[in-house]
Tab-separated table of C-alpha atoms in Angstrom:
chain	number	residue	atom	x	y	z
A	8	MET	CA	0.027	0.008	-0.023
A	9	ALA	CA	1.445	3.366	-0.990
A	10	ALA	CA	2.042	6.170	1.440
A	11	SER	CA	-0.634	8.253	-0.180
A	12	GLU	CA	-3.207	5.443	0.191
A	13	ILE	CA	-2.318	5.057	3.803
A	14	LEU	CA	-2.798	8.798	4.394
A	15	THR	CA	-6.089	8.700	2.593
A	16	TYR	CA	-7.279	5.753	4.655
A	17	ALA	CA	-6.225	7.440	7.901
A	18	ALA	CA	-7.959	10.641	6.996
A	19	GLY	CA	-11.175	8.664	6.542
A	20	LEU	CA	-11.074	7.214	10.061
A	21	SER	CA	-13.459	8.748	12.635
A	22	PRO	CA	-12.151	10.421	15.817
A	23	ALA	CA	-13.716	7.499	17.820
A	24	THR	CA	-11.633	5.000	15.756
A	25	TYR	CA	-8.467	6.928	16.442
A	26	CYS	CA	-9.213	6.768	20.218
A	27	GLN	CA	-9.919	3.029	19.951
A	28	LEU	CA	-6.712	2.409	18.094
A	29	PHE	CA	-4.771	4.250	20.762
A	30	TYR	CA	-6.187	2.024	23.487
A	31	VAL	CA	-5.784	-1.298	21.576
A	32	LEU	CA	-2.212	-0.521	20.447
A	33	ALA	CA	-1.283	0.614	23.962
A	34	ALA	CA	-2.658	-2.589	25.432
A	35	ALA	CA	-0.905	-4.661	22.822
A	36	THR	CA	2.426	-2.978	23.683
A	37	VAL	CA	1.920	-3.714	27.346
A	38	LEU	CA	1.127	-7.340	26.609
A	39	ALA	CA	4.170	-7.607	24.397
A	40	ILE	CA	6.338	-6.282	27.199
A	41	ALA	CA	4.726	-8.786	29.597
A	42	ALA	CA	5.773	-11.589	27.224
A	43	THR	CA	9.483	-10.691	27.373
A	44	PRO	CA	11.946	-12.442	29.752
A	45	GLU	CA	11.499	-11.386	33.334
A	46	SER	CA	14.817	-9.556	33.502
A	47	ILE	CA	13.682	-7.218	30.664
A	48	GLN	CA	10.115	-6.973	31.836
A	49	ASP	CA	11.225	-5.781	35.315
A	50	ARG	CA	13.251	-2.974	33.806
A	51	LEU	CA	10.367	-1.871	31.501
A	52	THR	CA	7.421	-2.152	33.882
A	53	GLN	CA	8.593	-1.762	37.507
A	54	TYR	CA	9.625	1.219	39.502
A	55	GLY	CA	10.083	2.180	43.179
A	56	ALA	CA	10.391	-0.523	45.796
A	57	ARG	CA	9.505	-3.361	43.414
A	58	SER	CA	12.219	-2.233	40.911
A	59	SER	CA	14.828	-2.104	43.627
A	60	ALA	CA	13.800	-5.489	44.965
A	61	ALA	CA	13.906	-7.036	41.426
A	62	GLY	CA	17.319	-5.673	40.799
A	63	ALA	CA	18.621	-6.841	44.135
A	64	SER	CA	17.167	-10.335	43.605
A	65	GLU	CA	18.761	-10.651	40.223
A	66	GLU	CA	22.124	-9.575	41.564
A	67	LYS	CA	21.852	-12.003	44.477
A	68	LYS	CA	21.156	-14.919	42.138
A	69	GLY	CA	24.027	-13.956	39.865
A	70	LYS	CA	21.839	-13.385	36.833
A	71	GLN	CA	23.366	-10.167	35.700
A	72	ALA	CA	26.156	-11.845	33.810
A	73	SER	CA	23.912	-14.255	31.959
A	74	ASN	CA	21.242	-11.744	30.967
A	75	GLY	CA	23.059	-10.893	27.736
A	76	PRO	CA	23.489	-7.687	25.833
A	77	LEU	CA	19.822	-7.071	25.244
A	78	THR	CA	19.184	-6.719	28.996
A	79	SER	CA	22.089	-4.401	29.301
A	80	ILE	CA	20.713	-2.214	26.483
A	81	VAL	CA	17.234	-2.154	27.964
A	82	SER	CA	18.707	-1.350	31.383
A	83	TRP	CA	20.619	1.627	29.877
A	84	VAL	CA	17.583	2.916	27.949
A	85	THR	CA	15.244	2.784	30.963
A	86	SER	CA	17.838	4.513	33.133
A	87	VAL	CA	17.599	7.523	30.853
A	88	GLY	CA	14.798	9.955	31.370
A	89	LYS	CA	13.729	8.947	34.842
A	90	VAL	CA	11.105	11.189	36.415
A	91	PRO	CA	9.740	11.367	39.943
A	92	HIS	CA	6.798	9.092	40.673
A	93	SER	CA	5.112	12.148	42.173
A	94	TRP	CA	4.596	13.316	38.600
A	95	PHE	CA	1.534	11.055	38.661
A	96	ILE	CA	-0.233	14.207	39.774
A	97	HIS	CA	0.212	15.518	36.276
A	98	PHE	CA	-2.268	12.948	35.019
A	99	TYR	CA	-4.987	14.433	37.087
A	100	ILE	CA	-4.065	18.003	36.331
A	101	VAL	CA	-4.331	17.030	32.612
A	102	SER	CA	-7.669	15.320	33.233
A	103	LEU	CA	-9.194	18.282	35.107
A	104	SER	CA	-7.806	20.722	32.533
A	105	CYS	CA	-9.357	18.658	29.688
A	106	SER	CA	-12.608	18.488	31.515
A	107	ALA	CA	-12.627	22.282	31.885
A	108	PHE	CA	-11.556	22.796	28.341
A	109	TRP	CA	-14.237	20.584	26.756
A	110	ALA	CA	-16.922	22.094	28.998
A	111	VAL	CA	-16.102	25.594	27.681
A	112	GLN	CA	-16.007	24.212	24.110
A	113	PHE	CA	-19.314	22.531	24.601
A	114	LEU	CA	-21.070	25.576	26.121
A	115	ARG	CA	-19.651	28.064	23.604
A	116	HIS	CA	-19.756	25.864	20.456
A	117	GLY	CA	-15.995	26.035	20.282
A	118	THR	CA	-14.319	25.400	16.926
A	119	ILE	CA	-12.229	22.544	18.060
A	120	LEU	CA	-15.134	20.538	19.442
A	121	GLU	CA	-17.203	21.421	16.489
A	122	PHE	CA	-14.454	20.136	14.147
A	123	ILE	CA	-14.169	16.842	15.955
A	124	VAL	CA	-17.946	16.424	16.315
A	125	GLY	CA	-18.415	17.174	12.592
A	126	ASN	CA	-15.910	14.472	11.584
A	127	GLN	CA	-17.462	11.930	13.985
A	128	ALA	CA	-21.182	12.585	13.332
A	129	SER	CA	-21.035	11.430	9.721
A	130	SER	CA	-19.852	7.987	10.708
A	131	GLU	CA	-22.333	7.487	13.598
A	132	ARG	CA	-25.223	5.165	13.251
A	133	THR	CA	-26.526	5.723	16.770
A	134	SER	CA	-25.584	8.302	19.404
A	135	MET	CA	-25.463	8.976	23.109
A	136	THR	CA	-28.232	11.365	24.282
A	137	ILE	CA	-27.129	14.813	25.433
A	138	ASN	CA	-27.968	13.719	29.008
A	139	GLN	CA	-25.415	10.957	28.702
A	140	VAL	CA	-22.827	13.311	27.332
A	141	ILE	CA	-23.276	15.713	30.281
A	142	LEU	CA	-23.484	12.875	32.843
A	143	SER	CA	-20.251	11.161	31.448
A	144	TRP	CA	-18.416	14.488	31.608
A	145	LEU	CA	-19.580	15.052	35.225
A	146	LEU	CA	-18.412	11.572	36.377
A	147	MET	CA	-15.028	11.838	34.623
A	148	SER	CA	-14.517	15.293	36.234
A	149	LEU	CA	-15.398	13.827	39.583
A	150	GLN	CA	-12.783	11.156	39.157
A	151	GLY	CA	-10.163	13.572	38.065
A	152	ALA	CA	-10.960	15.893	41.031
A	153	ARG	CA	-10.840	13.091	43.578
A	154	ARG	CA	-7.492	11.653	42.324
A	155	PHE	CA	-6.001	15.140	42.361
A	156	TYR	CA	-7.253	15.654	45.941
A	157	GLU	CA	-5.732	12.308	46.937
A	158	TYR	CA	-2.288	13.187	45.541
A	159	VAL	CA	-2.353	16.619	47.253
A	160	ALA	CA	-3.890	15.710	50.639
A	161	VAL	CA	-3.979	11.914	51.139
A	162	MET	CA	-1.066	10.069	49.566
A	163	ARG	CA	2.355	10.296	51.172
A	164	PRO	CA	5.218	11.705	49.085
A	165	SER	CA	7.376	9.114	47.322
A	166	SER	CA	11.017	9.411	46.290
A	167	SER	CA	10.721	6.599	43.748
A	168	LYS	CA	11.271	7.171	39.999
A	169	MET	CA	9.525	5.959	36.912
A	170	TRP	CA	10.631	5.875	33.199
A	171	PHE	CA	9.360	8.958	31.354
A	172	ILE	CA	7.531	6.666	28.858
A	173	HIS	CA	5.202	5.623	31.605
A	174	TRP	CA	4.494	9.305	32.321
A	175	LEU	CA	3.818	10.100	28.688
A	176	LEU	CA	1.503	7.096	28.323
A	177	GLY	CA	-0.489	8.275	31.318
A	178	ILE	CA	-0.803	11.839	29.922
A	179	ALA	CA	-1.903	10.483	26.509
A	180	TYR	CA	-4.431	8.161	28.249
A	181	TYR	CA	-6.130	10.903	30.191
A	182	PHE	CA	-6.107	13.244	27.156
A	183	CYS	CA	-7.680	10.610	25.009
A	184	THR	CA	-10.209	9.491	27.596
A	185	ASN	CA	-11.545	12.983	28.078
A	186	ILE	CA	-12.465	12.873	24.403
A	187	SER	CA	-13.736	9.323	24.487
A	188	ILE	CA	-16.401	9.952	27.100
A	189	TRP	CA	-18.375	12.272	24.706
A	190	ILE	CA	-17.122	11.359	21.161
A	191	GLU	CA	-19.940	8.831	20.545
A	192	GLY	CA	-22.495	11.522	21.324
A	193	ALA	CA	-21.472	13.673	18.363
A	194	ASN	CA	-24.918	13.743	16.751
A	195	SER	CA	-26.650	14.763	19.962
A	196	ILE	CA	-24.008	17.528	20.574
A	197	GLN	CA	-24.511	18.910	17.082
A	198	TYR	CA	-28.231	19.499	17.571
A	199	SER	CA	-28.319	20.383	21.341
A	200	GLU	CA	-28.810	23.813	22.784
A	201	ARG	CA	-26.145	22.665	25.372
A	202	ARG	CA	-27.556	24.541	28.363
A	203	SER	CA	-29.415	21.887	30.284
A	204	PHE	CA	-30.487	18.248	30.600
A	205	ASP	CA	-33.325	17.053	28.352
A	206	ALA	CA	-36.543	15.961	30.077
A	207	GLU	CA	-36.084	12.419	28.652
A	208	ALA	CA	-35.524	9.782	31.434
A	209	LEU	CA	-32.155	7.967	31.571
A	210	PRO	CA	-32.184	4.271	30.486
A	211	LEU	CA	-31.710	1.655	33.203
A	212	ASN	CA	-28.213	0.725	31.970
A	213	VAL	CA	-27.158	4.369	32.395
A	214	ILE	CA	-28.631	4.550	35.924
A	215	PHE	CA	-26.906	1.250	36.771
A	216	GLY	CA	-23.661	2.538	35.406
A	217	ALA	CA	-23.849	5.693	37.413
A	218	ILE	CA	-24.452	3.771	40.673
A	219	MET	CA	-21.611	1.377	39.805
A	220	PHE	CA	-19.345	4.284	39.212
A	221	LEU	CA	-20.177	5.980	42.508
A	222	ALA	CA	-19.685	2.714	44.441
A	223	SER	CA	-16.294	2.092	42.745
A	224	TRP	CA	-15.330	5.646	43.191
A	225	SER	CA	-15.974	5.440	46.920
A	226	MET	CA	-14.253	2.074	47.426
A	227	GLN	CA	-11.180	3.279	45.561
A	228	TYR	CA	-10.867	6.261	47.789
A	229	ARG	CA	-11.132	3.958	50.774
A	230	CYS	CA	-8.317	1.751	49.424
A	231	HIS	CA	-6.085	4.701	48.738
A	232	SER	CA	-6.755	6.272	52.111
A	233	TYR	CA	-5.882	2.934	53.772
A	234	LEU	CA	-2.658	2.569	51.769
A	235	SER	CA	-1.671	6.151	52.742
A	236	ARG	CA	-1.884	5.229	56.501
A	237	LEU	CA	-0.004	1.971	56.033
A	238	LYS	CA	3.606	1.663	57.115
A	239	LYS	CA	5.834	2.040	54.030
A	240	TYR	CA	6.406	-1.190	52.109
A	241	SER	CA	4.328	-3.296	54.519
A	242	LEU	CA	1.671	-5.799	53.472
A	243	PRO	CA	-1.894	-4.382	53.223
A	244	ASP	CA	-4.400	-6.939	54.731
A	245	ASP	CA	-7.437	-4.983	55.683
A	246	GLY	CA	-10.845	-4.625	53.993
A	247	LEU	CA	-10.802	-5.639	50.346
A	248	PHE	CA	-7.052	-6.249	50.611
A	249	GLN	CA	-7.944	-9.474	52.434
A	250	TYR	CA	-9.153	-10.957	49.209
A	251	LEU	CA	-7.361	-9.022	46.516
A	252	VAL	CA	-3.717	-7.955	46.116
A	253	CYS	CA	-4.678	-4.658	44.321
A	254	PRO	CA	-8.389	-3.913	45.006
A	255	HIS	CA	-7.695	-0.176	44.060
A	256	TYR	CA	-6.964	-1.521	40.572
A	257	THR	CA	-10.164	-3.590	40.563
A	258	CYS	CA	-11.965	-0.293	41.426
A	259	GLU	CA	-10.209	1.519	38.521
A	260	CYS	CA	-11.354	-1.114	36.036
A	261	ALA	CA	-14.914	-0.938	37.425
A	262	LEU	CA	-14.913	2.843	37.221
A	263	TYR	CA	-14.173	2.829	33.419
A	264	LEU	CA	-16.447	-0.128	32.813
A	265	SER	CA	-19.278	1.888	34.477
A	266	LEU	CA	-18.483	4.848	32.266
A	267	ALA	CA	-18.828	2.530	29.216
A	268	LEU	CA	-22.318	1.725	30.432
A	269	VAL	CA	-23.249	5.307	31.162
A	270	ALA	CA	-22.011	6.440	27.769
A	271	ALA	CA	-23.611	3.564	25.783
A	272	PRO	CA	-25.298	4.957	22.546
A	273	LYS	CA	-28.985	4.231	22.098
A	274	GLY	CA	-29.577	0.549	21.291
A	275	GLN	CA	-26.086	-0.516	22.506
A	276	LEU	CA	-25.188	-2.105	25.821
A	277	TYR	CA	-21.866	-0.284	26.131
A	278	ASN	CA	-19.740	2.443	24.590
A	279	ARG	CA	-17.303	0.772	22.198
A	280	THR	CA	-14.572	3.484	22.577
A	281	LEU	CA	-14.706	3.318	26.309
A	282	ILE	CA	-14.676	-0.522	26.287
A	283	CYS	CA	-11.357	-0.190	24.500
A	284	ALA	CA	-10.226	2.070	27.312
A	285	VAL	CA	-11.323	-0.647	29.855
A	286	LEU	CA	-9.214	-3.134	27.890
A	287	PHE	CA	-6.113	-0.961	28.163
A	288	VAL	CA	-6.661	-0.270	31.889
A	289	ALA	CA	-7.256	-3.930	32.710
A	290	VAL	CA	-4.185	-5.059	30.766
A	291	ASN	CA	-1.886	-2.223	32.072
A	292	LEU	CA	-2.997	-2.615	35.723
A	293	GLY	CA	-3.128	-6.394	35.440
A	294	VAL	CA	0.603	-6.570	34.577
A	295	THR	CA	1.371	-4.186	37.492
A	296	ALA	CA	-0.845	-6.231	39.907
A	297	ASN	CA	0.914	-9.433	38.890
A	298	GLY	CA	4.226	-7.782	39.611
A	299	THR	CA	3.008	-6.520	42.962
A	300	LYS	CA	1.831	-10.017	43.953
A	301	LYS	CA	5.259	-11.433	43.059
A	302	TRP	CA	6.897	-8.716	45.071
A	303	TYR	CA	4.761	-9.331	48.132
A	304	ALA	CA	5.518	-13.106	47.861
A	305	GLU	CA	9.257	-12.476	47.758
A	306	LYS	CA	9.217	-9.951	50.609
A	307	PHE	CA	6.564	-11.464	52.948
A	308	GLY	CA	6.364	-15.096	51.927
A	309	HIS	CA	4.125	-16.857	49.421
A	310	GLU	CA	1.698	-17.923	52.230
A	311	LYS	CA	0.798	-14.265	52.698
A	312	VAL	CA	-0.635	-13.823	49.283
A	313	GLN	CA	-1.740	-17.404	48.677
A	314	GLY	CA	-5.406	-17.560	47.900
A	315	LYS	CA	-5.656	-13.893	47.057
A	316	TRP	CA	-6.729	-12.804	43.600
A	317	SER	CA	-4.414	-10.246	41.974
A	318	MET	CA	-7.053	-7.902	40.612
A	319	ILE	CA	-10.206	-9.518	39.221
A	320	PRO	CA	-12.102	-11.871	41.571
A	321	GLY	CA	-12.609	-15.361	40.182
A	322	VAL	CA	-10.636	-14.464	37.013
A	323	PHE	CA	-7.168	-13.048	37.799
């Protein structure tokens, strides 16, 4: 296929398709990294205490010499561009900023939103209602505000580092998701007065999704609050942590799954773009949860995590 044909094909894709491709390709990249040898995977995915523990374990077992040149190259690459783990707060600043930006664009019929909506509307067979668009925006804003509050007032400062690629991926995720929550409502946005809710009642799946979101939102806050009070690098074993290694990750998956229900276009069970976001969140956090369980087993003993699910009860 010639370059011109590729560009023509890409130009014909809808904004929602671009968002879906981002999530799927990002998830595939994470899975590809998870399939690499453990010595390489550790350097690409772990940071903070788990990274230090992994490095110490390898050195203790005398693996460094047998890892080969590829591991040395990966180790060097990931040592370049380390940023503080505290930069996680940038994700929520970006999320809140995007929420504010799109709200202004929505209310004032901004040119950027109108351009995206115009490109999306022609490819839509069915659309979210304007009530769903507003509700999805409110819930995403609520999540961004709570996570920002947690990093400012709840979570304890950390001196750990992460590779800048992790940071960039997080920034891209929140930027993309703040478009994904309304992109499948393009037709409704086009013809709405945009000043209030419609009188039309919300479907049951939307109501269920909103309740699920608020429940997950509250449980995740409890998990993060508990972790912030826990002695550093100790084993969490209270509440949901009795049954799951990373229940806060479980809540994160449930949050975005609930948004996919809330934002489901008419006649659909879920929002396809946001389901792709759920795929990425589940894969990304699943790899991290698996590494966390291994780290807990090495540090506290296998019996301490035996019988606990990593992230998804009954599945993983």
